[in-house]
Amino acid sequence: MTALRILTDAAARLEANGVEEAALNAQWLLADALGLERLNLLADLSIAVPEAAARHFGKNLKRKESGLPLAYILGWQNFRGLRINVDKRVLVPRPETEELAALAAAHLRGRGGELRALDYGAGSGAIGLWLAHSFPGLKVTAAEKSAKALACARENARALGLRARLDFVRTASLAGLKGRFDVIVSNPPYIPTGVIAGLSPEVQSEPRVALDGGGDGLSIARMLVKFAPGRLKKGGALLLELGAAQANCLLAGLPGGVWTGKKVRKDLNGLERFLYAVKR
Ligand SMILES: C[S@@+](CC[C@H](N)C(=O)[O-])C[C@H]1O[C@@H](n2cnc3c(N)ncnc32)[C@H](O)[C@@H]1O
């Protein structure tokens, strides 16, 4: 069968099962089965798909139909050009978090001296690893509650040749950490507990600890806001990714005597998602 025929059938099957971006998912899965880049596959859809590749594709198509995130099936997610390995131990890094990481980088660019960053709730390690990759002199601490996620972040650091640049700390609170940072960046769990059951099967197959932010979604973010002043250098920034409306809600409560330059930044969809505040 040709790639075009396989893709057309697969996209129809995924769509019938309510999978979003059905055609795109089918393309990624077939490219993976053929060992091709997706764009190279699209360049010639008349190729015949060998039987072994078609079988591999069929197996993964079923996994996608069952609601698994594409990145879990492929085993990786691109994060600002870095290949981050992911599996069920960690949240799949999102495009919005790439924006958050870029905001952290912009703050670091304006700082001097020995730079230190804290990636709090590191998950796969995507944010901290990309920052370490982007700033050769930067020391990064990756803090995480889940031992399984921390193991994944460590594996990614090794795979990317960045292991020596990161410290890994297992903790459930910022209060337990030592040292002072130029930037504390975090994409904490921020989904209100009661909302989780209504989310897509893809999201629900990600670790609960990566999603559940308590009753109003802000319990971990509030803890970060409370302890961040004690862990930031003067002029250091706290950068949080939150749900729409949550960032403004939290920002309003930040004391002006402690924080300056308080801002809520929009993501590429125009949603006010990122809290940015600088320690006086
Ligand atoms: C939304 S995920 C973000 C993962 C990764 N930073 C990213 O953006 O893809 C939140 C992460 O915070 C971790 N986490 C949850 N509660 C925590 C806590 N109290 N302290 C530290 N980490 C926590 C979860 O295990 C999860 O890996």
PDB file of C-alpha atoms and ligand atoms in Angstrom:
ATOM      1  CA  MET A   1       0.000   0.000   0.000  1.00  0.00           C
ATOM      2  CA  THR A   2       1.196   3.555  -0.602  1.00  0.00           C
ATOM      3  CA  ALA A   3       1.955   5.984   2.197  1.00  0.00           C
ATOM      4  CA  LEU A   4      -0.851   8.222   0.941  1.00  0.00           C
ATOM      5  CA  ARG A   5      -3.442   5.466   1.197  1.00  0.00           C
ATOM      6  CA  ILE A   6      -2.269   4.453   4.675  1.00  0.00           C
ATOM      7  CA  LEU A   7      -2.291   8.051   5.880  1.00  0.00           C
ATOM      8  CA  THR A   8      -5.756   8.765   4.483  1.00  0.00           C
ATOM      9  CA  ASP A   9      -7.257   5.666   6.159  1.00  0.00           C
ATOM     10  CA  ALA A  10      -5.433   6.299   9.442  1.00  0.00           C
ATOM     11  CA  ALA A  11      -6.471   9.960   9.651  1.00  0.00           C
ATOM     12  CA  ALA A  12     -10.112   8.951   9.100  1.00  0.00           C
ATOM     13  CA  ARG A  13      -9.830   6.325  11.866  1.00  0.00           C
ATOM     14  CA  LEU A  14      -8.269   8.763  14.327  1.00  0.00           C
ATOM     15  CA  GLU A  15     -10.826  11.436  13.520  1.00  0.00           C
ATOM     16  CA  ALA A  16     -13.669   8.967  14.034  1.00  0.00           C
ATOM     17  CA  ASN A  17     -12.178   8.270  17.487  1.00  0.00           C
ATOM     18  CA  GLY A  18     -12.170  11.958  18.369  1.00  0.00           C
ATOM     19  CA  VAL A  19      -8.384  12.388  18.163  1.00  0.00           C
ATOM     20  CA  GLU A  20      -7.466  16.026  17.491  1.00  0.00           C
ATOM     21  CA  GLU A  21      -5.083  16.842  14.621  1.00  0.00           C
ATOM     22  CA  ALA A  22      -5.747  13.378  13.197  1.00  0.00           C
ATOM     23  CA  ALA A  23      -3.816  13.847   9.941  1.00  0.00           C
ATOM     24  CA  LEU A  24      -0.763  15.274  11.718  1.00  0.00           C
ATOM     25  CA  ASN A  25      -0.709  12.425  14.238  1.00  0.00           C
ATOM     26  CA  ALA A  26      -0.936   9.864  11.431  1.00  0.00           C
ATOM     27  CA  GLN A  27       1.957  11.538   9.596  1.00  0.00           C
ATOM     28  CA  TRP A  28       4.203  11.508  12.683  1.00  0.00           C
ATOM     29  CA  LEU A  29       3.427   7.845  13.354  1.00  0.00           C
ATOM     30  CA  LEU A  30       4.046   6.720   9.774  1.00  0.00           C
ATOM     31  CA  ALA A  31       7.269   8.741   9.527  1.00  0.00           C
ATOM     32  CA  ASP A  32       8.409   7.079  12.757  1.00  0.00           C
ATOM     33  CA  ALA A  33       7.546   3.590  11.451  1.00  0.00           C
ATOM     34  CA  LEU A  34       9.508   4.282   8.263  1.00  0.00           C
ATOM     35  CA  GLY A  35      12.451   5.885  10.086  1.00  0.00           C
ATOM     36  CA  LEU A  36      11.945   9.118   8.130  1.00  0.00           C
ATOM     37  CA  GLU A  37      11.617  12.786   9.031  1.00  0.00           C
ATOM     38  CA  ARG A  38       7.947  13.762   8.717  1.00  0.00           C
ATOM     39  CA  LEU A  39       8.669  16.368   6.035  1.00  0.00           C
ATOM     40  CA  ASN A  40      10.671  13.849   3.997  1.00  0.00           C
ATOM     41  CA  LEU A  41       7.727  11.470   4.119  1.00  0.00           C
ATOM     42  CA  LEU A  42       5.392  14.227   2.919  1.00  0.00           C
ATOM     43  CA  ALA A  43       7.737  14.977   0.030  1.00  0.00           C
ATOM     44  CA  ASP A  44       6.779  11.667  -1.630  1.00  0.00           C
ATOM     45  CA  LEU A  45       3.596   9.974  -0.495  1.00  0.00           C
ATOM     46  CA  SER A  46       3.600   7.560  -3.452  1.00  0.00           C
ATOM     47  CA  ILE A  47       6.215   5.282  -1.777  1.00  0.00           C
ATOM     48  CA  ALA A  48       5.177   1.731  -0.964  1.00  0.00           C
ATOM     49  CA  VAL A  49       5.230   1.062   2.787  1.00  0.00           C
ATOM     50  CA  PRO A  50       7.077  -2.191   3.622  1.00  0.00           C
ATOM     51  CA  GLU A  51       5.061  -4.770   5.574  1.00  0.00           C
ATOM     52  CA  ALA A  52       7.133  -4.555   8.773  1.00  0.00           C
ATOM     53  CA  ALA A  53       6.739  -0.748   8.871  1.00  0.00           C
ATOM     54  CA  ALA A  54       2.998  -1.055   8.218  1.00  0.00           C
ATOM     55  CA  ARG A  55       2.685  -3.487  11.172  1.00  0.00           C
ATOM     56  CA  HIS A  56       4.661  -1.183  13.473  1.00  0.00           C
ATOM     57  CA  PHE A  57       2.485   1.731  12.345  1.00  0.00           C
ATOM     58  CA  GLY A  58      -0.735  -0.246  12.924  1.00  0.00           C
ATOM     59  CA  LYS A  59       0.295  -1.065  16.490  1.00  0.00           C
ATOM     60  CA  ASN A  60       1.073   2.560  17.292  1.00  0.00           C
ATOM     61  CA  LEU A  61      -2.086   3.790  15.589  1.00  0.00           C
ATOM     62  CA  LYS A  62      -4.084   1.663  18.042  1.00  0.00           C
ATOM     63  CA  ARG A  63      -2.178   3.210  20.950  1.00  0.00           C
ATOM     64  CA  LYS A  64      -2.978   6.679  19.608  1.00  0.00           C
ATOM     65  CA  GLU A  65      -6.655   5.717  19.185  1.00  0.00           C
ATOM     66  CA  SER A  66      -6.706   4.629  22.814  1.00  0.00           C
ATOM     67  CA  GLY A  67      -5.792   8.197  23.852  1.00  0.00           C
ATOM     68  CA  LEU A  68      -2.027   8.036  24.452  1.00  0.00           C
ATOM     69  CA  PRO A  69      -0.142  11.285  23.801  1.00  0.00           C
ATOM     70  CA  LEU A  70       1.832  11.138  20.543  1.00  0.00           C
ATOM     71  CA  ALA A  71       5.063  11.976  22.401  1.00  0.00           C
ATOM     72  CA  TYR A  72       4.696   8.890  24.642  1.00  0.00           C
ATOM     73  CA  ILE A  73       4.356   6.711  21.540  1.00  0.00           C
ATOM     74  CA  LEU A  74       7.319   8.295  19.756  1.00  0.00           C
ATOM     75  CA  GLY A  75       9.259   8.449  23.049  1.00  0.00           C
ATOM     76  CA  TRP A  76      10.364  12.052  22.646  1.00  0.00           C
ATOM     77  CA  GLN A  77       9.256  15.657  22.282  1.00  0.00           C
ATOM     78  CA  ASN A  78      11.074  18.522  20.624  1.00  0.00           C
ATOM     79  CA  PHE A  79      11.677  21.397  23.059  1.00  0.00           C
ATOM     80  CA  ARG A  80      13.207  24.482  21.461  1.00  0.00           C
ATOM     81  CA  GLY A  81      15.335  22.228  19.269  1.00  0.00           C
ATOM     82  CA  LEU A  82      16.347  19.781  22.007  1.00  0.00           C
ATOM     83  CA  ARG A  83      15.149  16.205  21.812  1.00  0.00           C
ATOM     84  CA  ILE A  84      13.642  15.472  25.227  1.00  0.00           C
ATOM     85  CA  ASN A  85      12.837  11.822  25.928  1.00  0.00           C
ATOM     86  CA  VAL A  86       9.448  11.379  27.559  1.00  0.00           C
ATOM     87  CA  ASP A  87       7.320   8.536  28.844  1.00  0.00           C
ATOM     88  CA  LYS A  88       4.555   7.981  31.370  1.00  0.00           C
ATOM     89  CA  ARG A  89       6.758   9.192  34.230  1.00  0.00           C
ATOM     90  CA  VAL A  90       6.549  12.812  33.048  1.00  0.00           C
ATOM     91  CA  LEU A  91       4.306  15.469  31.544  1.00  0.00           C
ATOM     92  CA  VAL A  92       4.862  16.045  27.823  1.00  0.00           C
ATOM     93  CA  PRO A  93       6.445  19.537  27.534  1.00  0.00           C
ATOM     94  CA  ARG A  94       4.058  21.964  25.812  1.00  0.00           C
ATOM     95  CA  PRO A  95       4.724  24.805  23.330  1.00  0.00           C
ATOM     96  CA  GLU A  96       3.650  27.355  25.978  1.00  0.00           C
ATOM     97  CA  THR A  97       6.447  26.073  28.208  1.00  0.00           C
ATOM     98  CA  GLU A  98       8.905  26.765  25.396  1.00  0.00           C
ATOM     99  CA  GLU A  99       7.741  30.386  25.694  1.00  0.00           C
ATOM    100  CA  LEU A 100       8.222  30.308  29.470  1.00  0.00           C
ATOM    101  CA  ALA A 101      11.780  29.034  28.997  1.00  0.00           C
ATOM    102  CA  ALA A 102      12.453  31.862  26.513  1.00  0.00           C
ATOM    103  CA  LEU A 103      11.269  34.428  29.092  1.00  0.00           C
ATOM    104  CA  ALA A 104      13.655  32.917  31.663  1.00  0.00           C
ATOM    105  CA  ALA A 105      16.484  33.124  29.119  1.00  0.00           C
ATOM    106  CA  ALA A 106      15.682  36.791  28.440  1.00  0.00           C
ATOM    107  CA  HIS A 107      15.979  37.547  32.164  1.00  0.00           C
ATOM    108  CA  LEU A 108      19.276  35.649  32.444  1.00  0.00           C
ATOM    109  CA  ARG A 109      20.699  37.569  29.476  1.00  0.00           C
ATOM    110  CA  GLY A 110      20.388  40.782  31.483  1.00  0.00           C
ATOM    111  CA  ARG A 111      22.304  39.394  34.469  1.00  0.00           C
ATOM    112  CA  GLY A 112      26.018  39.205  35.197  1.00  0.00           C
ATOM    113  CA  GLY A 113      28.261  37.088  37.432  1.00  0.00           C
ATOM    114  CA  GLU A 114      27.917  33.384  38.085  1.00  0.00           C
ATOM    115  CA  LEU A 115      24.457  32.519  36.818  1.00  0.00           C
ATOM    116  CA  ARG A 116      22.198  30.032  38.578  1.00  0.00           C
ATOM    117  CA  ALA A 117      18.718  28.888  37.603  1.00  0.00           C
ATOM    118  CA  LEU A 118      16.169  26.755  39.405  1.00  0.00           C
ATOM    119  CA  ASP A 119      13.741  24.658  37.345  1.00  0.00           C
ATOM    120  CA  TYR A 120      11.102  23.843  39.951  1.00  0.00           C
ATOM    121  CA  GLY A 121       8.849  20.859  39.129  1.00  0.00           C
ATOM    122  CA  ALA A 122      11.327  19.861  36.452  1.00  0.00           C
ATOM    123  CA  GLY A 123       9.457  16.818  35.085  1.00  0.00           C
ATOM    124  CA  SER A 124      11.387  15.677  31.985  1.00  0.00           C
ATOM    125  CA  GLY A 125      13.882  18.475  32.716  1.00  0.00           C
ATOM    126  CA  ALA A 126      13.029  20.296  29.471  1.00  0.00           C
ATOM    127  CA  ILE A 127      13.224  23.871  30.799  1.00  0.00           C
ATOM    128  CA  GLY A 128      16.396  23.464  32.844  1.00  0.00           C
ATOM    129  CA  LEU A 129      18.124  21.408  30.161  1.00  0.00           C
ATOM    130  CA  TRP A 130      17.388  23.952  27.463  1.00  0.00           C
ATOM    131  CA  LEU A 131      18.638  26.790  29.698  1.00  0.00           C
ATOM    132  CA  ALA A 132      21.847  24.867  30.478  1.00  0.00           C
ATOM    133  CA  HIS A 133      22.270  24.161  26.769  1.00  0.00           C
ATOM    134  CA  SER A 134      21.754  27.860  25.924  1.00  0.00           C
ATOM    135  CA  PHE A 135      24.000  29.376  28.632  1.00  0.00           C
ATOM    136  CA  PRO A 136      27.370  27.581  28.839  1.00  0.00           C
ATOM    137  CA  GLY A 137      28.216  29.139  32.230  1.00  0.00           C
ATOM    138  CA  LEU A 138      24.832  28.524  33.827  1.00  0.00           C
ATOM    139  CA  LYS A 139      24.398  26.114  36.765  1.00  0.00           C
ATOM    140  CA  VAL A 140      20.913  24.630  36.946  1.00  0.00           C
ATOM    141  CA  THR A 141      19.106  22.995  39.840  1.00  0.00           C
ATOM    142  CA  ALA A 142      16.244  20.718  38.803  1.00  0.00           C
ATOM    143  CA  ALA A 143      13.840  20.215  41.718  1.00  0.00           C
ATOM    144  CA  GLU A 144      11.058  17.670  41.583  1.00  0.00           C
ATOM    145  CA  LYS A 145       8.662  15.845  43.903  1.00  0.00           C
ATOM    146  CA  SER A 146       8.311  12.669  41.816  1.00  0.00           C
ATOM    147  CA  ALA A 147      11.266  10.269  42.012  1.00  0.00           C
ATOM    148  CA  LYS A 148      10.245   8.767  38.662  1.00  0.00           C
ATOM    149  CA  ALA A 149      10.197  12.167  36.949  1.00  0.00           C
ATOM    150  CA  LEU A 150      13.547  13.071  38.491  1.00  0.00           C
ATOM    151  CA  ALA A 151      15.034   9.845  37.079  1.00  0.00           C
ATOM    152  CA  CYS A 152      13.718  10.796  33.628  1.00  0.00           C
ATOM    153  CA  ALA A 153      15.222  14.306  33.892  1.00  0.00           C
ATOM    154  CA  ARG A 154      18.598  12.782  34.881  1.00  0.00           C
ATOM    155  CA  GLU A 155      18.483  10.397  31.919  1.00  0.00           C
ATOM    156  CA  ASN A 156      17.778  13.328  29.602  1.00  0.00           C
ATOM    157  CA  ALA A 157      20.675  15.313  31.078  1.00  0.00           C
ATOM    158  CA  ARG A 158      23.015  12.392  30.394  1.00  0.00           C
ATOM    159  CA  ALA A 159      21.676  11.860  26.882  1.00  0.00           C
ATOM    160  CA  LEU A 160      22.229  15.536  26.070  1.00  0.00           C
ATOM    161  CA  GLY A 161      25.730  15.642  27.592  1.00  0.00           C
ATOM    162  CA  LEU A 162      24.575  18.168  30.211  1.00  0.00           C
ATOM    163  CA  ARG A 163      24.765  16.013  33.362  1.00  0.00           C
ATOM    164  CA  ALA A 164      27.643  17.969  34.912  1.00  0.00           C
ATOM    165  CA  ARG A 165      25.716  21.244  34.631  1.00  0.00           C
ATOM    166  CA  LEU A 166      22.660  20.179  36.603  1.00  0.00           C
ATOM    167  CA  ASP A 167      21.968  19.320  40.228  1.00  0.00           C
ATOM    168  CA  PHE A 168      18.917  17.167  40.876  1.00  0.00           C
ATOM    169  CA  VAL A 169      16.990  17.595  44.099  1.00  0.00           C
ATOM    170  CA  ARG A 170      13.987  15.623  45.226  1.00  0.00           C
ATOM    171  CA  THR A 171      11.705  17.917  47.196  1.00  0.00           C
ATOM    172  CA  ALA A 172       8.054  18.878  47.546  1.00  0.00           C
ATOM    173  CA  SER A 173       8.740  22.429  48.711  1.00  0.00           C
ATOM    174  CA  LEU A 174      10.908  25.364  47.741  1.00  0.00           C
ATOM    175  CA  ALA A 175      11.496  25.932  51.460  1.00  0.00           C
ATOM    176  CA  GLY A 176      13.781  22.883  51.552  1.00  0.00           C
ATOM    177  CA  LEU A 177      16.208  24.176  48.922  1.00  0.00           C
ATOM    178  CA  LYS A 178      19.498  25.955  49.533  1.00  0.00           C
ATOM    179  CA  GLY A 179      21.272  28.696  47.586  1.00  0.00           C
ATOM    180  CA  ARG A 180      20.107  31.744  45.675  1.00  0.00           C
ATOM    181  CA  PHE A 181      19.145  31.890  42.049  1.00  0.00           C
ATOM    182  CA  ASP A 182      19.057  34.442  39.223  1.00  0.00           C
ATOM    183  CA  VAL A 183      15.853  32.912  38.020  1.00  0.00           C
ATOM    184  CA  ILE A 184      13.300  30.507  39.454  1.00  0.00           C
ATOM    185  CA  VAL A 185      11.256  29.126  36.592  1.00  0.00           C
ATOM    186  CA  SER A 186       8.370  26.761  37.055  1.00  0.00           C
ATOM    187  CA  ASN A 187       5.479  25.205  35.236  1.00  0.00           C
ATOM    188  CA  PRO A 188       3.804  23.850  38.365  1.00  0.00           C
ATOM    189  CA  PRO A 189       0.732  21.625  38.358  1.00  0.00           C
ATOM    190  CA  TYR A 190      -2.073  24.203  38.108  1.00  0.00           C
ATOM    191  CA  ILE A 191      -5.235  22.373  37.106  1.00  0.00           C
ATOM    192  CA  PRO A 192      -7.974  22.553  39.744  1.00  0.00           C
ATOM    193  CA  THR A 193      -8.586  19.031  41.095  1.00  0.00           C
ATOM    194  CA  GLY A 194     -12.244  19.022  40.071  1.00  0.00           C
ATOM    195  CA  VAL A 195     -11.448  19.819  36.421  1.00  0.00           C
ATOM    196  CA  ILE A 196      -9.111  16.874  35.811  1.00  0.00           C
ATOM    197  CA  ALA A 197     -11.787  14.194  35.286  1.00  0.00           C
ATOM    198  CA  GLY A 198     -13.218  16.192  32.344  1.00  0.00           C
ATOM    199  CA  LEU A 199      -9.929  16.527  30.465  1.00  0.00           C
ATOM    200  CA  SER A 200      -9.004  14.595  27.297  1.00  0.00           C
ATOM    201  CA  PRO A 201      -7.726  10.998  27.578  1.00  0.00           C
ATOM    202  CA  GLU A 202      -4.316  12.264  26.399  1.00  0.00           C
ATOM    203  CA  VAL A 203      -4.005  14.655  29.343  1.00  0.00           C
ATOM    204  CA  GLN A 204      -5.433  12.133  31.790  1.00  0.00           C
ATOM    205  CA  SER A 205      -2.766   9.611  30.825  1.00  0.00           C
ATOM    206  CA  GLU A 206      -0.110  12.026  32.093  1.00  0.00           C
ATOM    207  CA  PRO A 207       0.986  11.761  35.765  1.00  0.00           C
ATOM    208  CA  ARG A 208      -1.637  13.092  38.160  1.00  0.00           C
ATOM    209  CA  VAL A 209       1.098  14.758  40.240  1.00  0.00           C
ATOM    210  CA  ALA A 210       2.018  16.844  37.173  1.00  0.00           C
ATOM    211  CA  LEU A 211      -1.534  18.122  36.725  1.00  0.00           C
ATOM    212  CA  ASP A 212      -3.262  18.488  40.069  1.00  0.00           C
ATOM    213  CA  GLY A 213      -2.814  21.938  41.595  1.00  0.00           C
ATOM    214  CA  GLY A 214      -5.352  21.457  44.392  1.00  0.00           C
ATOM    215  CA  GLY A 215      -8.824  22.959  44.849  1.00  0.00           C
ATOM    216  CA  ASP A 216      -8.283  26.170  42.842  1.00  0.00           C
ATOM    217  CA  GLY A 217      -5.167  24.923  41.063  1.00  0.00           C
ATOM    218  CA  LEU A 218      -2.866  27.366  42.806  1.00  0.00           C
ATOM    219  CA  SER A 219      -1.581  25.497  45.850  1.00  0.00           C
ATOM    220  CA  ILE A 220       1.928  24.832  44.494  1.00  0.00           C
ATOM    221  CA  ALA A 221       2.148  28.234  42.788  1.00  0.00           C
ATOM    222  CA  ARG A 222       1.262  29.927  46.105  1.00  0.00           C
ATOM    223  CA  MET A 223       3.968  27.966  47.897  1.00  0.00           C
ATOM    224  CA  LEU A 224       6.481  29.122  45.240  1.00  0.00           C
ATOM    225  CA  VAL A 225       5.449  32.763  45.606  1.00  0.00           C
ATOM    226  CA  LYS A 226       5.787  32.496  49.380  1.00  0.00           C
ATOM    227  CA  PHE A 227       9.300  31.006  49.465  1.00  0.00           C
ATOM    228  CA  ALA A 228      10.801  32.469  46.259  1.00  0.00           C
ATOM    229  CA  PRO A 229      12.043  35.733  47.883  1.00  0.00           C
ATOM    230  CA  GLY A 230      14.293  33.687  50.179  1.00  0.00           C
ATOM    231  CA  ARG A 231      15.774  31.759  47.235  1.00  0.00           C
ATOM    232  CA  LEU A 232      16.302  34.601  44.739  1.00  0.00           C
ATOM    233  CA  LYS A 233      19.272  36.939  44.415  1.00  0.00           C
ATOM    234  CA  LYS A 234      18.510  40.667  44.356  1.00  0.00           C
ATOM    235  CA  GLY A 235      17.176  41.347  40.859  1.00  0.00           C
ATOM    236  CA  GLY A 236      16.441  37.667  40.344  1.00  0.00           C
ATOM    237  CA  ALA A 237      13.109  36.742  38.767  1.00  0.00           C
ATOM    238  CA  LEU A 238      10.287  34.348  39.486  1.00  0.00           C
ATOM    239  CA  LEU A 239       8.632  33.082  36.304  1.00  0.00           C
ATOM    240  CA  LEU A 240       5.577  30.871  36.475  1.00  0.00           C
ATOM    241  CA  GLU A 241       3.382  29.288  33.833  1.00  0.00           C
ATOM    242  CA  LEU A 242      -0.239  29.182  34.984  1.00  0.00           C
ATOM    243  CA  GLY A 243      -3.740  28.785  33.620  1.00  0.00           C
ATOM    244  CA  ALA A 244      -5.524  31.762  32.065  1.00  0.00           C
ATOM    245  CA  ALA A 245      -6.781  34.144  34.824  1.00  0.00           C
ATOM    246  CA  GLN A 246      -4.648  32.406  37.472  1.00  0.00           C
ATOM    247  CA  ALA A 247      -1.556  34.540  36.805  1.00  0.00           C
ATOM    248  CA  ASN A 248      -3.439  37.809  37.349  1.00  0.00           C
ATOM    249  CA  CYS A 249      -5.048  36.439  40.487  1.00  0.00           C
ATOM    250  CA  LEU A 250      -1.661  35.537  41.977  1.00  0.00           C
ATOM    251  CA  LEU A 251       0.086  38.696  40.798  1.00  0.00           C
ATOM    252  CA  ALA A 252      -2.418  40.918  42.591  1.00  0.00           C
ATOM    253  CA  GLY A 253      -1.326  39.408  45.935  1.00  0.00           C
ATOM    254  CA  LEU A 254       2.446  39.942  45.489  1.00  0.00           C
ATOM    255  CA  PRO A 255       3.657  42.521  48.030  1.00  0.00           C
ATOM    256  CA  GLY A 256       5.189  45.592  46.371  1.00  0.00           C
ATOM    257  CA  GLY A 257       7.797  45.845  49.142  1.00  0.00           C
ATOM    258  CA  VAL A 258       9.291  42.504  48.056  1.00  0.00           C
ATOM    259  CA  TRP A 259       8.671  42.425  44.323  1.00  0.00           C
ATOM    260  CA  THR A 260       9.170  44.901  41.505  1.00  0.00           C
ATOM    261  CA  GLY A 261       8.524  44.731  37.728  1.00  0.00           C
ATOM    262  CA  LYS A 262       5.426  42.610  38.340  1.00  0.00           C
ATOM    263  CA  LYS A 263       3.885  41.577  35.040  1.00  0.00           C
ATOM    264  CA  VAL A 264       1.594  39.051  33.491  1.00  0.00           C
ATOM    265  CA  ARG A 265       2.784  38.029  30.019  1.00  0.00           C
ATOM    266  CA  LYS A 266       0.611  36.597  27.275  1.00  0.00           C
ATOM    267  CA  ASP A 267       1.339  33.342  25.494  1.00  0.00           C
ATOM    268  CA  LEU A 268       1.260  33.046  21.697  1.00  0.00           C
ATOM    269  CA  ASN A 269      -2.489  32.418  21.849  1.00  0.00           C
ATOM    270  CA  GLY A 270      -2.965  35.777  23.559  1.00  0.00           C
ATOM    271  CA  LEU A 271      -3.804  34.199  26.937  1.00  0.00           C
ATOM    272  CA  GLU A 272      -2.367  35.790  30.088  1.00  0.00           C
ATOM    273  CA  ARG A 273      -0.431  32.780  31.310  1.00  0.00           C
ATOM    274  CA  PHE A 274       2.973  33.834  32.624  1.00  0.00           C
ATOM    275  CA  LEU A 275       3.666  35.525  35.932  1.00  0.00           C
ATOM    276  CA  TYR A 276       6.901  37.514  36.046  1.00  0.00           C
ATOM    277  CA  ALA A 277       8.168  39.292  39.137  1.00  0.00           C
ATOM    278  CA  VAL A 278      11.613  40.534  40.108  1.00  0.00           C
ATOM    279  CA  LYS A 279      12.925  40.493  43.673  1.00  0.00           C
ATOM    280  CA  ARG A 280      13.889  43.940  44.985  1.00  0.00           C
TER     281      ARG A 280
HETATM  282  C1  LIG B   1       3.163  20.617  34.903  1.00  0.00           C
HETATM  283  S1  LIG B   1       4.479  19.522  35.248  1.00  0.00           S
HETATM  284  C2  LIG B   1       5.837  20.393  34.506  1.00  0.00           C
HETATM  285  C3  LIG B   1       6.951  19.513  34.065  1.00  0.00           C
HETATM  286  C4  LIG B   1       8.019  20.245  33.242  1.00  0.00           C
HETATM  287  N1  LIG B   1       8.618  21.321  33.984  1.00  0.00           N
HETATM  288  C5  LIG B   1       7.407  20.801  31.981  1.00  0.00           C
HETATM  289  O1  LIG B   1       7.127  21.996  31.927  1.00  0.00           O
HETATM  290  O2  LIG B   1       7.173  20.032  31.041  1.00  0.00           O
HETATM  291  C6  LIG B   1       4.707  19.818  36.981  1.00  0.00           C
HETATM  292  C7  LIG B   1       5.826  19.022  37.627  1.00  0.00           C
HETATM  293  O3  LIG B   1       5.888  19.393  39.009  1.00  0.00           O
HETATM  294  C8  LIG B   1       6.073  18.229  39.806  1.00  0.00           C
HETATM  295  N2  LIG B   1       5.509  18.542  41.140  1.00  0.00           N
HETATM  296  C9  LIG B   1       4.235  18.453  41.562  1.00  0.00           C
HETATM  297  N3  LIG B   1       4.109  18.890  42.823  1.00  0.00           N
HETATM  298  C10 LIG B   1       5.342  19.279  43.220  1.00  0.00           C
HETATM  299  C11 LIG B   1       5.867  19.833  44.428  1.00  0.00           C
HETATM  300  N4  LIG B   1       5.097  20.101  45.474  1.00  0.00           N
HETATM  301  N5  LIG B   1       7.185  20.086  44.477  1.00  0.00           N
HETATM  302  C12 LIG B   1       7.999  19.813  43.409  1.00  0.00           C
HETATM  303  N6  LIG B   1       7.558  19.308  42.241  1.00  0.00           N
HETATM  304  C13 LIG B   1       6.246  19.048  42.147  1.00  0.00           C
HETATM  305  C14 LIG B   1       5.355  17.141  39.053  1.00  0.00           C
HETATM  306  O4  LIG B   1       5.835  15.864  39.415  1.00  0.00           O
HETATM  307  C15 LIG B   1       5.640  17.520  37.611  1.00  0.00           C
HETATM  308  O5  LIG B   1       6.805  16.898  37.144  1.00  0.00           O
END
